[in-house]
Amino acid sequence: PPTWCPECRLQRRLVWRNERTLYKRTCDLCKMSVISMYSESAPFPVYCSSCWWSDKWDAREFGMEYDTSRPFFDQFRELMCQVPHEASQHKQSINSEYANYVMSVKNVYLSYLIIESEDVSFSRFLLQCKNCVDCTYATGLENCVNVSRGGFCSDCSDSMIIDHSQNLQFCYDCVSCSECYGYINLRHKKYHIFNEPYTKEEYERKIVGIRGQPLETQRARVNEFFKTQPQRGYIHWNCGKNVSGEELYNCENCKDCYLINYVRDSAYIFNTSSTGLSNELTSNLYDCSLVADMTSSYEMTGGSKSNNCRFGVINDNSFSLEYSLWCYGSNDLFGCIGMRNRKYCILNKEYDKK
């Protein structure tokens, strides 16, 4: 069993992840200027994304014979200082140099952990979003500003925990609503201001005067109103039995988890979701952070669509990996770094199956 408490184990995992501190440096292969999460003083080579994903180098070139007379982690550190690191985590990105941990994106700026989205700025942890600014932990947003914990909403601003809604401002904990302002704890409502119903004509006339006030005045008034309304003591949204933690959405049988969506049969999980919106894809995890569509894994930081991985960082489309970093499309690796489409390797040296 673990010898550290869950909080310390989380800190140990997050040491391996730098999302937001970016540097300008030179790619060690093509010598072009690049935006990187590693500074010039990093003790290992750093390649821009184009070079790192190219065929100009092969991680097996740095393979080491395992020395049984020396500690494994000493040898692992030596390997880590030799294998090139990707300057920033970019996969299939367009015009998104000033972003990190992004995949299948276009026009993303100073945003992190963005997947299948476009025209996003100053945001974090978005999936399938478009034209969003200052948004966090949301799926399916469009034309939204300062929305957090939202799902499948459009034209919303300054709102939190909203789902399948349109044209909301300063709203909290609402589902299937539209044309509302400063409301809280409502379901299937329309044309409401501070939880009071109006006709369409009355709403349109009244909202013009309210929105004409300074934004800080509006925010202060909404906050005072929210203090008079009942609020959830914790957020377990559409969850099944045996869940504990905070901000769990569509989960089942999860212990001491935080900010997770569509996860089941797991414990001590942080910032984890399922891109397929099914808890069958993300399950049986223990001590994992920032993963998606991963199953039967332990002590992972980052990675997706993988199974049976342990003590790793960003293992994608892989299975049966242990103590491996930034490996893709691989299986049966131990102590490997930067491997792509490989199997049966130890310290980046390839062996036959036997």
Short mmCIF file of C-alpha atoms in Angstrom, two decimals:
data_model
loop_
_atom_site.label_atom_id
_atom_site.label_comp_id
_atom_site.label_asym_id
_atom_site.label_seq_id
_atom_site.Cartn_x
_atom_site.Cartn_y
_atom_site.Cartn_z
CA PRO A 1 0.00 0.00 0.00
CA PRO A 2 1.10 3.64 -0.47
CA THR A 3 3.29 5.07 2.28
CA TRP A 4 2.42 8.71 1.49
CA CYS A 5 -0.94 10.41 2.07
CA PRO A 6 -3.16 11.17 -0.98
CA GLU A 7 -2.28 14.89 -0.96
CA CYS A 8 1.47 14.22 -1.00
CA ARG A 9 1.08 11.61 -3.70
CA LEU A 10 -0.78 14.18 -5.82
CA GLN A 11 2.02 16.71 -5.32
CA ARG A 12 4.56 14.09 -6.36
CA ARG A 13 2.65 13.45 -9.59
CA LEU A 14 2.15 17.11 -10.45
CA VAL A 15 5.87 17.83 -10.12
CA TRP A 16 6.16 16.21 -13.55
CA ARG A 17 3.78 18.69 -15.20
CA ASN A 18 4.39 22.28 -16.20
CA GLU A 19 1.41 23.67 -18.06
CA ARG A 20 1.60 27.44 -17.83
CA THR A 21 5.22 28.58 -17.49
CA LEU A 22 6.49 29.00 -21.04
CA TYR A 23 9.91 30.04 -22.33
CA LYS A 24 11.37 31.15 -25.62
CA ARG A 25 14.27 28.94 -26.61
CA THR A 26 15.92 27.20 -29.58
CA CYS A 27 15.02 23.76 -30.87
CA ASP A 28 18.10 21.59 -30.45
CA LEU A 29 17.52 19.88 -33.81
CA CYS A 30 16.35 22.46 -36.37
CA LYS A 31 17.73 25.45 -34.43
CA MET A 32 14.50 27.42 -34.91
CA SER A 33 13.05 29.62 -32.16
CA VAL A 34 10.25 27.88 -30.28
CA ILE A 35 7.90 28.40 -27.33
CA SER A 36 8.68 25.72 -24.77
CA MET A 37 7.78 24.57 -21.29
CA TYR A 38 11.51 23.95 -20.77
CA SER A 39 14.05 26.76 -20.42
CA GLU A 40 17.45 26.90 -22.13
CA SER A 41 19.02 25.56 -18.94
CA ALA A 42 17.17 22.22 -19.12
CA PRO A 43 19.65 19.31 -18.73
CA PHE A 44 18.25 17.44 -21.75
CA PRO A 45 17.76 18.18 -25.48
CA VAL A 46 14.49 19.91 -26.41
CA TYR A 47 12.93 19.58 -29.88
CA CYS A 48 10.07 21.60 -31.33
CA SER A 49 6.89 19.59 -31.95
CA SER A 50 7.57 19.25 -35.68
CA CYS A 51 11.03 17.80 -35.07
CA TRP A 52 9.99 15.65 -32.12
CA TRP A 53 7.24 13.94 -34.12
CA SER A 54 9.38 13.61 -37.25
CA ASP A 55 11.46 10.64 -38.43
CA LYS A 56 14.71 12.57 -38.03
CA TRP A 57 15.50 10.75 -34.81
CA ASP A 58 14.65 7.49 -33.05
CA ALA A 59 14.37 7.10 -29.27
CA ARG A 60 15.99 3.66 -29.58
CA GLU A 61 19.27 5.39 -30.44
CA PHE A 62 19.58 6.22 -26.75
CA GLY A 63 18.87 2.67 -25.56
CA MET A 64 20.86 1.44 -22.54
CA GLU A 65 21.66 -2.07 -21.34
CA TYR A 66 20.20 -2.47 -17.86
CA ASP A 67 22.99 -2.75 -15.29
CA THR A 68 21.94 -4.97 -12.40
CA SER A 69 24.73 -3.60 -10.21
CA ARG A 70 23.31 -0.06 -10.23
CA PRO A 71 19.99 1.34 -8.97
CA PHE A 72 17.34 1.50 -11.67
CA PHE A 73 16.45 5.14 -11.02
CA ASP A 74 20.06 6.27 -11.53
CA GLN A 75 20.02 4.67 -14.95
CA PHE A 76 16.57 6.06 -15.68
CA ARG A 77 17.74 9.58 -14.89
CA GLU A 78 20.71 9.20 -17.23
CA LEU A 79 18.37 8.13 -20.00
CA MET A 80 16.03 11.04 -19.30
CA CYS A 81 18.89 13.52 -19.69
CA GLN A 82 19.79 12.08 -23.11
CA VAL A 83 16.42 11.59 -24.82
CA PRO A 84 14.97 14.72 -26.48
CA HIS A 85 11.86 16.20 -24.86
CA GLU A 86 9.04 17.82 -26.82
CA ALA A 87 9.11 21.60 -26.30
CA SER A 88 5.38 21.73 -25.64
CA GLN A 89 2.64 19.15 -25.91
CA HIS A 90 1.09 19.74 -29.33
CA LYS A 91 -0.71 17.13 -31.42
CA GLN A 92 -2.47 18.14 -34.64
CA SER A 93 -2.53 21.83 -33.72
CA ILE A 94 -2.77 24.87 -36.02
CA ASN A 95 -1.76 28.40 -35.05
CA SER A 96 -1.51 27.49 -31.37
CA GLU A 97 2.15 28.05 -30.50
CA TYR A 98 1.33 29.86 -27.26
CA ALA A 99 -0.55 26.92 -25.78
CA ASN A 100 0.40 23.68 -24.07
CA TYR A 101 -1.10 20.21 -23.72
CA VAL A 102 -3.40 20.65 -26.71
CA MET A 103 -4.67 18.17 -29.28
CA SER A 104 -6.65 18.67 -32.49
CA VAL A 105 -6.99 22.43 -32.01
CA LYS A 106 -6.90 25.60 -34.10
CA ASN A 107 -6.27 29.20 -33.03
CA VAL A 108 -5.66 28.55 -29.33
CA TYR A 109 -3.81 31.18 -27.29
CA LEU A 110 -2.45 30.99 -23.73
CA SER A 111 -4.68 28.05 -22.95
CA TYR A 112 -3.88 24.63 -21.55
CA LEU A 113 -5.33 21.14 -21.81
CA ILE A 114 -7.55 21.95 -24.78
CA ILE A 115 -8.88 19.14 -26.97
CA GLU A 116 -10.77 19.23 -30.28
CA SER A 117 -11.47 22.96 -30.02
CA GLU A 118 -10.85 26.17 -31.93
CA ASP A 119 -10.67 29.92 -31.35
CA VAL A 120 -9.98 29.60 -27.61
CA SER A 121 -8.06 32.06 -25.39
CA PHE A 122 -7.08 32.17 -21.71
CA SER A 123 -8.83 28.90 -20.90
CA ARG A 124 -8.11 25.49 -19.42
CA PHE A 125 -9.49 21.96 -19.72
CA LEU A 126 -11.93 22.38 -22.61
CA LEU A 127 -13.26 19.67 -24.90
CA GLN A 128 -15.01 20.34 -28.21
CA CYS A 129 -15.41 24.07 -27.60
CA LYS A 130 -15.47 27.00 -30.03
CA ASN A 131 -15.05 30.76 -29.67
CA CYS A 132 -14.45 30.77 -25.91
CA VAL A 133 -12.49 33.10 -23.63
CA ASP A 134 -11.67 32.64 -19.92
CA CYS A 135 -13.49 29.30 -19.67
CA THR A 136 -12.51 26.28 -17.58
CA TYR A 137 -13.47 22.64 -17.26
CA ALA A 138 -16.20 22.53 -19.86
CA THR A 139 -17.45 20.50 -22.83
CA GLY A 140 -19.31 21.64 -25.90
CA LEU A 141 -19.28 25.39 -25.27
CA GLU A 142 -19.72 27.93 -28.06
CA ASN A 143 -19.42 31.71 -27.91
CA CYS A 144 -18.90 31.76 -24.14
CA VAL A 145 -16.93 34.04 -21.81
CA ASN A 146 -15.92 33.23 -18.22
CA VAL A 147 -17.89 30.00 -17.95
CA SER A 148 -16.75 27.25 -15.60
CA ARG A 149 -18.08 23.72 -15.26
CA GLY A 150 -20.36 23.99 -18.27
CA GLY A 151 -21.68 21.50 -20.75
CA PHE A 152 -23.21 22.04 -24.20
CA CYS A 153 -24.03 25.73 -23.76
CA SER A 154 -23.86 28.72 -26.08
CA ASP A 155 -23.72 32.50 -25.74
CA CYS A 156 -23.25 32.38 -21.96
CA SER A 157 -21.04 34.49 -19.71
CA ASP A 158 -19.95 34.79 -16.07
CA SER A 159 -21.70 31.54 -15.12
CA MET A 160 -20.83 28.30 -13.36
CA ILE A 161 -22.28 24.78 -13.36
CA ILE A 162 -24.62 25.20 -16.29
CA ASP A 163 -25.78 22.50 -18.69
CA HIS A 164 -27.60 22.52 -22.04
CA SER A 165 -28.42 26.22 -21.82
CA GLN A 166 -28.25 29.36 -23.96
CA ASN A 167 -27.92 33.10 -23.42
CA LEU A 168 -27.20 33.08 -19.68
CA GLN A 169 -25.33 35.66 -17.64
CA PHE A 170 -24.32 35.48 -13.97
CA CYS A 171 -26.05 32.14 -13.46
CA TYR A 172 -25.20 29.22 -11.16
CA ASP A 173 -26.32 25.59 -11.07
CA CYS A 174 -28.88 25.59 -13.87
CA VAL A 175 -29.96 23.07 -16.49
CA SER A 176 -31.84 23.50 -19.78
CA CYS A 177 -32.46 27.22 -19.37
CA SER A 178 -32.25 30.18 -21.72
CA GLU A 179 -32.51 33.98 -21.68
CA CYS A 180 -31.82 34.29 -17.95
CA TYR A 181 -29.79 36.64 -15.75
CA GLY A 182 -28.59 36.26 -12.16
CA TYR A 183 -30.49 33.10 -11.42
CA ILE A 184 -29.55 30.10 -9.33
CA ASN A 185 -30.79 26.52 -8.89
CA LEU A 186 -33.27 26.57 -11.78
CA ARG A 187 -34.30 23.87 -14.26
CA HIS A 188 -36.03 24.27 -17.63
CA LYS A 189 -36.73 27.99 -17.24
CA LYS A 190 -36.76 30.95 -19.61
CA TYR A 191 -36.86 34.74 -19.24
CA HIS A 192 -35.88 34.92 -15.57
CA ILE A 193 -34.02 37.68 -13.75
CA PHE A 194 -32.90 36.96 -10.17
CA ASN A 195 -35.18 33.90 -10.23
CA GLU A 196 -38.26 36.01 -11.07
CA PRO A 197 -40.18 35.13 -14.26
CA TYR A 198 -40.98 37.70 -16.92
CA THR A 199 -42.64 37.73 -20.30
CA LYS A 200 -40.35 37.94 -23.30
CA GLU A 201 -41.12 41.63 -23.82
CA GLU A 202 -40.66 42.49 -20.12
CA TYR A 203 -37.38 40.57 -20.00
CA GLU A 204 -35.93 42.27 -23.07
CA ARG A 205 -36.89 45.72 -21.76
CA LYS A 206 -35.58 45.15 -18.23
CA ILE A 207 -32.33 43.41 -19.18
CA VAL A 208 -31.16 46.38 -21.25
CA GLY A 209 -31.07 48.61 -18.17
CA ILE A 210 -29.35 45.97 -16.01
CA ARG A 211 -26.62 45.23 -18.54
CA GLY A 212 -25.99 48.94 -18.99
CA GLN A 213 -24.55 49.09 -15.46
CA PRO A 214 -20.79 48.67 -14.85
CA LEU A 215 -19.77 45.03 -14.79
CA GLU A 216 -18.46 45.19 -11.22
CA THR A 217 -21.78 46.67 -10.06
CA GLN A 218 -23.63 43.80 -11.73
CA ARG A 219 -21.30 41.21 -10.20
CA ALA A 220 -21.66 42.66 -6.69
CA ARG A 221 -25.45 42.68 -6.95
CA VAL A 222 -25.53 39.07 -8.16
CA ASN A 223 -23.23 37.94 -5.35
CA GLU A 224 -25.46 39.54 -2.75
CA PHE A 225 -28.50 37.81 -4.24
CA PHE A 226 -26.77 34.42 -4.30
CA LYS A 227 -26.04 34.75 -0.57
CA THR A 228 -29.80 34.67 0.07
CA GLN A 229 -30.33 31.44 -1.89
CA PRO A 230 -29.72 27.81 -0.86
CA GLN A 231 -26.68 26.21 -2.50
CA ARG A 232 -25.28 22.71 -2.74
CA GLY A 233 -22.95 21.69 0.06
CA TYR A 234 -21.03 19.63 -2.51
CA ILE A 235 -21.37 18.88 -6.20
CA HIS A 236 -22.17 15.31 -7.20
CA TRP A 237 -23.88 15.81 -10.54
CA ASN A 238 -25.78 12.84 -11.97
CA CYS A 239 -23.68 10.37 -9.96
CA GLY A 240 -24.46 6.84 -8.89
CA LYS A 241 -23.72 5.18 -5.56
CA ASN A 242 -20.56 5.34 -3.45
CA VAL A 243 -18.98 8.61 -4.52
CA SER A 244 -17.00 11.02 -2.36
CA GLY A 245 -15.00 14.15 -3.03
CA GLU A 246 -15.97 17.37 -4.81
CA GLU A 247 -17.16 18.23 -8.29
CA LEU A 248 -17.94 14.76 -9.57
CA TYR A 249 -20.05 14.54 -12.72
CA ASN A 250 -21.63 11.35 -14.11
CA CYS A 251 -19.51 9.11 -11.87
CA GLU A 252 -20.04 5.90 -9.94
CA ASN A 253 -18.12 4.19 -7.14
CA CYS A 254 -15.36 6.81 -6.85
CA LYS A 255 -13.56 7.58 -3.60
CA ASP A 256 -11.95 10.91 -2.68
CA CYS A 257 -11.96 12.28 -6.23
CA TYR A 258 -11.97 15.87 -7.46
CA LEU A 259 -12.96 17.47 -10.75
CA ILE A 260 -13.76 14.26 -12.59
CA ASN A 261 -16.31 13.49 -15.27
CA TYR A 262 -17.57 10.10 -16.49
CA VAL A 263 -15.35 7.94 -14.25
CA ARG A 264 -16.18 4.78 -12.33
CA ASP A 265 -14.56 2.34 -9.90
CA SER A 266 -11.64 4.62 -9.03
CA ALA A 267 -10.00 6.37 -6.08
CA TYR A 268 -7.85 9.47 -5.47
CA ILE A 269 -8.36 10.84 -8.98
CA PHE A 270 -7.93 14.49 -9.97
CA ASN A 271 -8.86 16.39 -13.16
CA THR A 272 -9.87 13.34 -15.16
CA SER A 273 -12.54 12.82 -17.79
CA SER A 274 -13.77 10.70 -20.66
CA THR A 275 -13.75 12.17 -24.14
CA GLY A 276 -16.39 9.68 -25.19
CA LEU A 277 -18.75 10.80 -22.40
CA SER A 278 -18.99 7.26 -21.03
CA ASN A 279 -17.68 5.96 -17.73
CA GLU A 280 -16.92 2.65 -19.44
CA LEU A 281 -13.89 4.34 -21.04
CA THR A 282 -12.33 5.72 -17.84
CA SER A 283 -12.39 3.25 -14.98
CA ASN A 284 -10.39 1.29 -12.41
CA LEU A 285 -7.88 4.05 -11.75
CA TYR A 286 -5.97 4.74 -8.55
CA ASP A 287 -3.85 7.82 -7.90
CA CYS A 288 -4.14 9.25 -11.41
CA SER A 289 -4.33 12.87 -12.57
CA LEU A 290 -5.12 14.56 -15.87
CA VAL A 291 -5.91 11.41 -17.82
CA ALA A 292 -8.73 10.49 -20.20
CA ASP A 293 -10.13 7.24 -21.53
CA MET A 294 -7.71 5.23 -19.41
CA THR A 295 -8.40 2.00 -17.52
CA SER A 296 -6.70 -0.21 -14.93
CA SER A 297 -3.81 2.16 -14.23
CA TYR A 298 -1.95 3.48 -11.21
CA GLU A 299 0.09 6.62 -10.44
CA MET A 300 -0.28 8.22 -13.87
CA THR A 301 0.05 11.90 -14.80
CA GLY A 302 -1.46 12.59 -18.19
CA GLY A 303 -2.23 10.15 -20.98
CA SER A 304 -5.24 8.85 -22.85
CA LYS A 305 -6.68 5.74 -24.44
CA SER A 306 -4.33 3.47 -22.51
CA ASN A 307 -4.62 0.45 -20.26
CA ASN A 308 -2.54 -1.15 -17.51
CA CYS A 309 -0.01 1.67 -17.14
CA ARG A 310 1.86 2.48 -13.93
CA PHE A 311 4.15 5.26 -12.69
CA GLY A 312 4.16 7.13 -16.00
CA VAL A 313 3.70 10.50 -17.63
CA ILE A 314 1.59 10.86 -20.78
CA ASN A 315 1.27 7.36 -22.20
CA ASP A 316 -1.18 7.55 -25.13
CA ASN A 317 -2.77 4.66 -27.02
CA SER A 318 -0.59 2.21 -25.12
CA PHE A 319 -0.81 -0.70 -22.71
CA SER A 320 1.40 -2.49 -20.20
CA LEU A 321 3.84 0.36 -19.59
CA GLU A 322 5.73 0.95 -16.36
CA TYR A 323 7.99 3.87 -15.41
CA SER A 324 7.70 5.26 -18.92
CA LEU A 325 7.41 8.89 -20.05
CA TRP A 326 5.89 10.38 -23.22
CA CYS A 327 5.34 7.09 -25.03
CA TYR A 328 2.76 6.67 -27.79
CA GLY A 329 1.19 3.66 -29.48
CA SER A 330 3.41 1.26 -27.57
CA ASN A 331 3.13 -1.77 -25.32
CA ASP A 332 5.26 -3.74 -22.87
CA LEU A 333 7.77 -1.02 -22.01
CA PHE A 334 9.74 -0.56 -18.80
CA GLY A 335 11.72 2.57 -18.00
CA CYS A 336 11.36 4.05 -21.49
CA ILE A 337 11.19 7.65 -22.72
CA GLY A 338 9.90 9.10 -25.98
CA MET A 339 9.04 5.78 -27.65
CA ARG A 340 6.58 5.65 -30.53
CA ASN A 341 4.97 2.47 -31.83
CA ARG A 342 7.41 0.17 -30.04
CA LYS A 343 7.16 -2.87 -27.80
CA TYR A 344 9.29 -5.07 -25.56
CA CYS A 345 11.76 -2.34 -24.55
CA ILE A 346 13.72 -1.67 -21.35
CA LEU A 347 15.50 1.67 -20.97
CA ASN A 348 14.75 2.32 -24.66
CA LYS A 349 16.56 -0.83 -25.76
CA GLU A 350 14.37 -3.17 -27.80
CA TYR A 351 14.27 -6.92 -27.16
CA ASP A 352 12.37 -9.79 -28.67
CA LYS A 353 9.31 -11.02 -26.79
CA LYS A 354 11.13 -13.88 -25.04
#
